[in-house]
Coordinates of C-alpha atoms (C1' of nucleotides) in Angstrom, one line a residue:
Chain A
V145 CA -50.4 22.0 42.3
V146 CA -53.5 20.0 41.7
V147 CA -53.0 16.2 41.8
T148 CA -55.0 14.4 39.0
S149 CA -53.8 10.8 39.4
D150 CA -53.6 8.4 42.3
A151 CA -51.6 5.3 43.3
V152 CA -53.7 2.9 41.2
D153 CA -53.0 4.9 38.1
R154 CA -49.4 4.5 38.6
I155 CA -49.8 0.8 39.1
L156 CA -51.8 0.5 35.9
E157 CA -48.9 2.2 34.0
Q158 CA -46.6 -0.1 35.3
W159 CA -48.6 -3.1 34.2
A160 CA -48.9 -1.5 30.8
Q161 CA -45.1 -1.2 30.4
V162 CA -44.5 -4.8 31.5
D163 CA -47.3 -6.6 30.0
P164 CA -49.4 -4.6 27.6
D165 CA -51.4 -7.6 26.4
L166 CA -52.7 -8.2 30.0
D167 CA -56.0 -6.6 30.7
V168 CA -55.7 -5.2 34.1
T169 CA -58.3 -2.5 33.9
P170 CA -60.6 -4.3 36.4
M171 CA -58.2 -3.1 38.9
A172 CA -59.0 0.5 38.3
I173 CA -62.2 -0.3 40.3
I174 CA -61.5 -3.3 42.3
G175 CA -58.0 -1.9 43.5
R176 CA -59.4 1.3 44.4
V177 CA -62.1 -0.1 46.3
S178 CA -59.5 -2.1 48.2
R179 CA -57.3 0.7 48.9
L180 CA -60.1 3.2 49.7
S181 CA -61.6 0.8 52.4
R182 CA -58.1 0.4 54.1
I183 CA -57.4 4.1 54.1
V184 CA -60.8 5.1 55.4
D185 CA -60.7 2.3 58.0
R186 CA -57.4 3.8 59.2
R187 CA -58.7 7.2 59.4
L188 CA -62.0 6.1 61.3
S189 CA -59.9 4.2 63.7
E190 CA -58.2 7.3 64.7
N191 CA -61.6 8.9 65.5
F192 CA -62.6 5.8 67.5
A193 CA -59.3 5.9 69.5
E194 CA -60.1 9.2 70.8
H195 CA -63.2 7.9 72.4
G196 CA -61.0 4.9 73.9
I197 CA -62.4 2.2 71.7
D198 CA -61.3 0.0 68.7
D199 CA -63.4 0.1 65.5
W200 CA -64.5 -3.5 65.8
M201 CA -66.2 -2.5 69.1
Y202 CA -68.2 0.1 67.4
D203 CA -69.0 -2.4 64.8
V204 CA -70.7 -4.5 67.2
L205 CA -72.2 -2.0 69.7
A206 CA -73.7 0.1 66.7
T207 CA -75.2 -3.1 65.5
L208 CA -77.1 -3.8 68.8
Y209 CA -77.9 -0.1 69.0
R210 CA -79.7 0.1 65.7
S211 CA -81.6 -3.1 66.2
G212 CA -83.7 -1.0 68.8
P213 CA -85.2 -1.8 72.0
P214 CA -84.6 -4.1 73.9
W215 CA -81.2 -3.7 72.2
E216 CA -80.2 -7.3 72.3
L217 CA -79.3 -9.9 69.7
S218 CA -77.8 -13.4 69.7
P219 CA -74.2 -14.1 68.9
T220 CA -75.3 -15.7 65.6
K221 CA -77.2 -12.6 64.6
L222 CA -74.5 -10.5 65.3
V223 CA -72.1 -12.6 63.2
E224 CA -74.6 -12.2 60.2
H225 CA -74.4 -8.4 60.3
T226 CA -70.7 -7.9 61.1
M227 CA -69.0 -10.2 58.5
V228 CA -66.8 -12.1 61.0
T229 CA -66.8 -15.9 62.2
T230 CA -68.5 -17.1 65.3
G231 CA -65.2 -17.7 67.0
A232 CA -64.3 -13.9 66.4
M233 CA -67.6 -12.8 67.9
T234 CA -67.3 -14.9 71.1
N235 CA -63.9 -13.0 71.7
R236 CA -65.4 -9.7 70.8
I237 CA -68.2 -10.3 73.1
D238 CA -65.8 -11.3 76.0
R239 CA -63.8 -8.0 75.4
L240 CA -67.0 -6.0 75.3
T241 CA -68.2 -7.8 78.4
D242 CA -64.9 -6.9 80.2
R243 CA -65.5 -3.2 79.3
G244 CA -69.1 -3.4 80.7
F245 CA -70.6 -2.4 77.3
V246 CA -72.7 -5.6 77.0
V247 CA -73.9 -8.5 79.0
R248 CA -74.5 -12.1 78.2
R249 CA -77.9 -13.5 79.0
H250 CA -79.2 -17.3 78.7
D251 CA -82.4 -17.7 76.7
T252 CA -84.8 -19.2 79.1
D253 CA -86.8 -21.3 76.4
D254 CA -83.9 -22.6 74.6
R255 CA -80.7 -23.0 76.8
R256 CA -78.4 -23.5 73.9
R257 CA -79.1 -19.7 73.0
I258 CA -77.3 -16.7 74.6
V259 CA -78.5 -13.3 74.0
V260 CA -76.0 -10.2 74.1
A261 CA -77.6 -7.1 75.6
L262 CA -76.2 -3.7 75.4
T263 CA -75.7 -2.0 78.9
T264 CA -76.8 1.6 79.7
S265 CA -73.0 2.4 79.5
G266 CA -72.7 0.7 76.0
R267 CA -75.8 2.6 74.7
T268 CA -74.5 5.9 76.0
L269 CA -71.2 5.4 74.2
V270 CA -72.9 4.7 70.9
E271 CA -74.8 7.9 71.5
R272 CA -71.7 9.7 72.3
V273 CA -69.5 8.4 69.4
A274 CA -72.0 8.0 66.6
P275 CA -72.7 11.7 65.6
G276 CA -69.0 12.6 65.3
H277 CA -68.4 9.3 63.5
Y278 CA -70.9 10.0 60.6
R279 CA -69.7 13.6 60.4
Y280 CA -66.3 12.5 60.0
E281 CA -67.5 10.2 57.2
A282 CA -69.3 13.0 55.5
D283 CA -66.3 15.1 55.7
L284 CA -64.3 12.6 53.7
L285 CA -67.1 12.6 51.1
N286 CA -67.3 16.2 50.6
A287 CA -64.9 15.9 47.7
L288 CA -67.7 14.7 45.6
S289 CA -70.8 16.6 44.4
T290 CA -74.2 15.3 45.3
S291 CA -74.9 13.9 41.9
E292 CA -71.5 12.0 42.0
R293 CA -72.4 10.7 45.4
I294 CA -75.8 9.3 44.0
H295 CA -74.2 7.6 41.1
L296 CA -71.5 6.2 43.3
E297 CA -73.8 4.9 45.6
K298 CA -76.1 3.2 43.0
A299 CA -73.2 1.7 41.3
L300 CA -71.9 0.2 44.6
R301 CA -75.1 -1.3 45.4
V302 CA -75.3 -3.0 42.0
L303 CA -72.2 -4.6 42.7
L304 CA -73.1 -5.5 46.2
I305 CA -76.3 -7.2 45.0
R306 CA -74.5 -8.9 42.4
L307 CA -72.2 -10.5 45.0
G308 CA -75.1 -11.5 46.9
D309 CA -74.9 -9.0 49.8
T310 CA -78.7 -9.1 50.3
P311 CA -80.5 -7.7 53.3
F312 CA -80.6 -10.1 56.4
R313 CA -83.7 -11.0 58.1
D314 CA -84.3 -9.7 61.7
Chain B
V227 CA -87.3 -12.2 41.8
V228 CA -85.2 -9.2 41.1
V229 CA -83.3 -7.9 44.2
T230 CA -83.3 -4.1 44.3
S231 CA -81.8 -3.5 47.8
D232 CA -78.7 -4.5 49.6
A233 CA -77.7 -5.1 53.2
V234 CA -76.5 -1.5 53.7
D235 CA -80.2 -0.3 52.6
R236 CA -81.4 -2.5 55.5
I237 CA -79.0 -0.9 57.9
L238 CA -79.8 2.5 56.9
E239 CA -83.5 1.9 57.5
Q240 CA -82.8 0.6 61.0
W241 CA -81.0 3.8 61.8
A242 CA -83.9 5.8 60.4
Q243 CA -86.4 4.0 62.9
V244 CA -84.0 4.3 65.8
D245 CA -82.7 7.8 65.5
P246 CA -84.2 9.7 62.6
D247 CA -82.4 12.9 63.5
L248 CA -78.9 11.2 63.0
D249 CA -77.5 11.7 59.6
V250 CA -76.2 8.3 58.7
T251 CA -76.2 8.9 55.0
P252 CA -72.2 8.7 54.4
M253 CA -72.6 5.1 55.1
A254 CA -74.5 4.7 51.8
I255 CA -71.1 4.9 50.4
I256 CA -68.5 4.3 53.1
G257 CA -70.3 1.3 54.5
R258 CA -70.7 0.0 50.9
V259 CA -67.0 0.3 49.9
S260 CA -66.2 -1.4 53.3
R261 CA -68.4 -4.5 52.6
L262 CA -67.5 -4.7 49.0
S263 CA -63.9 -4.8 49.7
R264 CA -64.2 -7.5 52.1
I265 CA -66.5 -9.6 49.8
V266 CA -64.3 -9.2 46.9
D267 CA -61.3 -10.1 48.9
R268 CA -63.0 -13.2 49.9
R269 CA -63.8 -14.2 46.3
L270 CA -60.4 -13.5 45.1
S271 CA -58.9 -15.5 47.9
E272 CA -60.6 -18.5 46.7
N273 CA -59.3 -18.0 43.3
F274 CA -55.7 -17.7 44.7
A275 CA -56.3 -20.8 46.8
E276 CA -56.7 -22.9 43.8
H277 CA -53.2 -21.9 42.8
G278 CA -51.9 -22.8 46.2
I279 CA -51.1 -19.1 47.4
D280 CA -52.5 -16.7 49.9
D281 CA -53.8 -13.2 48.5
W282 CA -50.9 -11.5 50.2
M283 CA -48.4 -13.6 48.4
Y284 CA -49.9 -12.3 45.2
D285 CA -49.7 -8.9 46.5
V286 CA -46.0 -8.9 46.9
L287 CA -45.1 -11.2 44.0
A288 CA -47.1 -9.0 41.5
T289 CA -45.6 -5.9 42.9
L290 CA -42.1 -7.2 42.1
Y291 CA -43.3 -8.5 38.6
R292 CA -44.8 -5.3 37.5
S293 CA -41.6 -3.2 38.7
G294 CA -40.1 -4.9 35.5
P295 CA -36.6 -6.2 35.1
P296 CA -34.5 -7.1 37.0
W297 CA -37.8 -7.8 39.3
E298 CA -36.3 -6.5 42.6
L299 CA -37.2 -4.1 45.1
S300 CA -36.1 -3.3 48.7
P301 CA -38.5 -4.2 51.5
T302 CA -39.1 -0.4 52.2
K303 CA -40.1 0.0 48.5
L304 CA -42.5 -3.1 48.9
V305 CA -44.0 -1.6 52.0
E306 CA -44.6 1.6 50.3
H307 CA -46.7 -0.3 47.5
T308 CA -48.5 -2.8 49.7
M309 CA -50.0 -0.9 52.7
V310 CA -48.5 -3.0 55.4
T311 CA -45.9 -2.4 58.0
T312 CA -42.2 -3.1 57.8
G313 CA -42.6 -5.9 60.5
A314 CA -45.3 -7.5 58.3
M315 CA -43.1 -7.2 55.3
T316 CA -40.1 -9.2 57.0
N317 CA -42.5 -11.9 57.8
R318 CA -44.0 -11.9 54.2
I319 CA -40.5 -12.2 52.7
D320 CA -39.6 -14.9 55.0
R321 CA -42.5 -16.9 53.9
L322 CA -42.0 -16.2 50.2
T323 CA -38.4 -17.2 50.6
D324 CA -39.4 -20.5 52.2
R325 CA -41.6 -21.2 49.1
G326 CA -38.8 -20.2 46.9
F327 CA -40.7 -17.4 45.0
V328 CA -38.0 -14.7 46.2
V329 CA -34.5 -14.4 47.4
R330 CA -32.8 -11.7 49.6
R331 CA -29.7 -10.1 48.5
H332 CA -27.5 -7.6 50.3
D333 CA -26.7 -4.4 48.6
T334 CA -22.9 -4.2 48.0
D335 CA -22.8 -0.4 48.4
D336 CA -25.0 0.0 51.2
R337 CA -24.8 -2.9 53.6
R338 CA -27.9 -1.9 55.5
R339 CA -29.9 -2.4 52.3
I340 CA -31.5 -5.6 51.3
V341 CA -32.9 -6.3 47.8
V342 CA -35.9 -8.7 47.4
A343 CA -35.7 -10.6 44.0
L344 CA -38.2 -12.6 42.1
T345 CA -37.0 -16.0 41.4
T346 CA -37.9 -17.7 38.0
S347 CA -40.4 -19.8 40.1
G348 CA -42.0 -16.7 41.4
R349 CA -42.2 -15.0 38.1
T350 CA -43.7 -18.0 36.5
L351 CA -46.2 -18.1 39.2
V352 CA -47.4 -14.5 38.6
E353 CA -47.7 -15.2 34.9
R354 CA -49.7 -18.3 35.5
V355 CA -52.1 -16.5 38.2
A356 CA -52.5 -13.0 36.8
P357 CA -54.6 -13.6 33.8
G358 CA -57.2 -15.7 35.6
H359 CA -57.2 -13.2 38.4
Y360 CA -58.0 -10.1 36.4
R361 CA -60.5 -12.2 34.3
Y362 CA -62.2 -13.1 37.6
E363 CA -62.2 -9.5 38.6
A364 CA -63.7 -8.4 35.2
D365 CA -66.4 -10.9 35.8
L366 CA -67.3 -9.3 38.9
L367 CA -67.7 -6.0 37.3
N368 CA -69.8 -7.1 34.4
A369 CA -73.0 -6.2 36.3
L370 CA -72.1 -2.5 35.4
S371 CA -72.3 -0.8 32.1
T372 CA -69.0 0.9 30.6
S373 CA -70.3 4.2 31.3
E374 CA -71.3 3.2 34.8
R375 CA -67.7 1.8 35.3
I376 CA -66.0 5.1 34.1
H377 CA -68.1 7.1 36.5
L378 CA -67.5 4.8 39.4
E379 CA -63.7 4.8 38.6
K380 CA -63.6 8.6 38.4
A381 CA -65.3 9.0 41.7
L382 CA -63.2 6.5 43.6
R383 CA -60.0 8.3 42.1
V384 CA -61.3 11.6 43.5
L385 CA -61.8 10.0 47.0
L386 CA -58.3 8.5 47.0
I387 CA -56.7 11.6 46.0
R388 CA -58.7 13.6 48.7
L389 CA -57.3 11.0 51.1
G390 CA -53.8 11.5 49.9
D391 CA -53.1 8.2 48.2
T392 CA -51.0 9.6 45.6
P393 CA -48.4 8.0 43.3
F394 CA -45.3 6.7 44.8
R395 CA -41.9 7.3 43.3
D396 CA -39.8 4.3 41.9
Chain C
dA142 C1' -27.8 10.6 65.0
dA143 C1' -30.3 8.4 61.3
dA144 C1' -31.7 4.7 57.9
dG145 C1' -32.8 0.1 57.0
dA146 C1' -34.2 -4.3 58.4
dT147 C1' -35.4 -7.5 62.1
dT148 C1' -37.4 -9.1 66.4
dG149 C1' -40.8 -10.2 70.0
dA150 C1' -44.8 -9.1 72.5
dC151 C1' -49.6 -8.6 71.7
dA152 C1' -54.0 -8.5 69.3
dG153 C1' -57.6 -10.2 66.3
dT154 C1' -59.0 -13.5 62.9
dT155 C1' -59.9 -18.0 60.9
dC156 C1' -60.9 -22.8 61.1
dA157 C1' -61.7 -27.3 63.0
dA158 C1' -62.9 -29.7 67.1
dT159 C1' -65.6 -29.6 71.2
dC160 C1' -69.2 -29.1 74.5
dT161 C1' -74.1 -28.5 75.7
dT162 C1' -78.9 -28.5 74.9
dA163 C1' -82.9 -29.5 71.9
Chain D
dT65 C1' -78.3 -35.7 64.7
dA66 C1' -78.3 -30.9 64.6
dA67 C1' -78.0 -26.1 66.4
dG68 C1' -75.7 -22.8 69.0
dA69 C1' -71.8 -21.2 71.5
dT70 C1' -67.1 -21.8 72.8
dT71 C1' -62.2 -23.4 72.6
dG72 C1' -57.4 -23.7 71.1
dA73 C1' -54.1 -23.9 67.5
dA74 C1' -52.2 -21.3 63.7
dC75 C1' -51.5 -17.3 61.1
dT76 C1' -51.0 -12.5 60.2
dG77 C1' -51.1 -8.0 61.3
dT78 C1' -49.4 -3.7 64.5
dC79 C1' -46.1 -1.5 67.2
dA80 C1' -42.1 -0.5 69.9
dA81 C1' -37.5 -1.9 70.7
dT82 C1' -33.1 -3.4 68.9
dC83 C1' -29.3 -4.3 65.9
dT84 C1' -26.3 -3.0 62.1
dT85 C1' -24.5 0.2 59.1
dT86 C1' -23.9 4.8 57.3

DNA sequence: AAAGATTGACAGTTCAATCTTA
DNA sequence: TAAGATTGAACTGTCAATCTTT
């Protein structure tokens, strides 16, 4: 049997029954984005767990990694990339330090500043986890044709730009 | 100035510089879904806050509301709809009870079962919040043409079905 | 046993207040 | 004063254990 409707279709039906005058159609997109994000997050977490890490760890470590040599950023920069508050970032850095994936260094010029640097162990971890991670993501997307993927990507970019998610400075 | 790239484009660029052989293109979609979901959630929260509620409250109350008369569901049913665990749901019901939006009733036939019922106050709240909520969502989507919206919706549905997010039973 | 709901320990986040340095 | 980072309280989530009823 081929499934042609998802959970959001069912929810839209319910609204149509209960309040036909209310226009809930935006949910067809917004609701799906929300559900998809959560479901994908869960799947990816399982993958990370097999490598002994949590998803938020990859979030930080990969951000440092792709910043390139010398693989270090201030907590403030990390916050800009990762969409969490500075308080959360302090906690994340603590945990990553405990695990030996990063080290804190004081900036010699401005002693208010801290630099978070990837250790060799942290760099190795990203290199070990990343390929499988993106392969797994690619696998989730193989239900879409190339053309569908291009359209989807474009539409999502439009929405993100409209919401002000513009590129950060280095 | 017209912005033509978003934060994810920048991240893809960084990866290309650091590791050109790694195929990170799935992130063009998965990463955007994740960011979009978080950003939208935040915006919608502001809207809910103006009505004095948290987003998870609307999540539960709207689920009860759209189930139609007599506006009641068991905690287990609520869990199936809202993508949280039973422990979280018990807590949510406690809070909503404190606020007077729902009441717990024991099932007379099977005393293991509880029914969560929307109060008049809870129903009124949904009726007051819902229209503005969906209008706000619609506003976020007005950057897309009708055709783009249809394609986007279809692609998201395909992904959700592929991930097993099929309709629940009543 | 198994189903349904609750509990309590733990983790991670936000937010406002605080500390240090510029 | 302001910038950058940290702290601690409050909140919400997960997960495993537990309690009650079937």
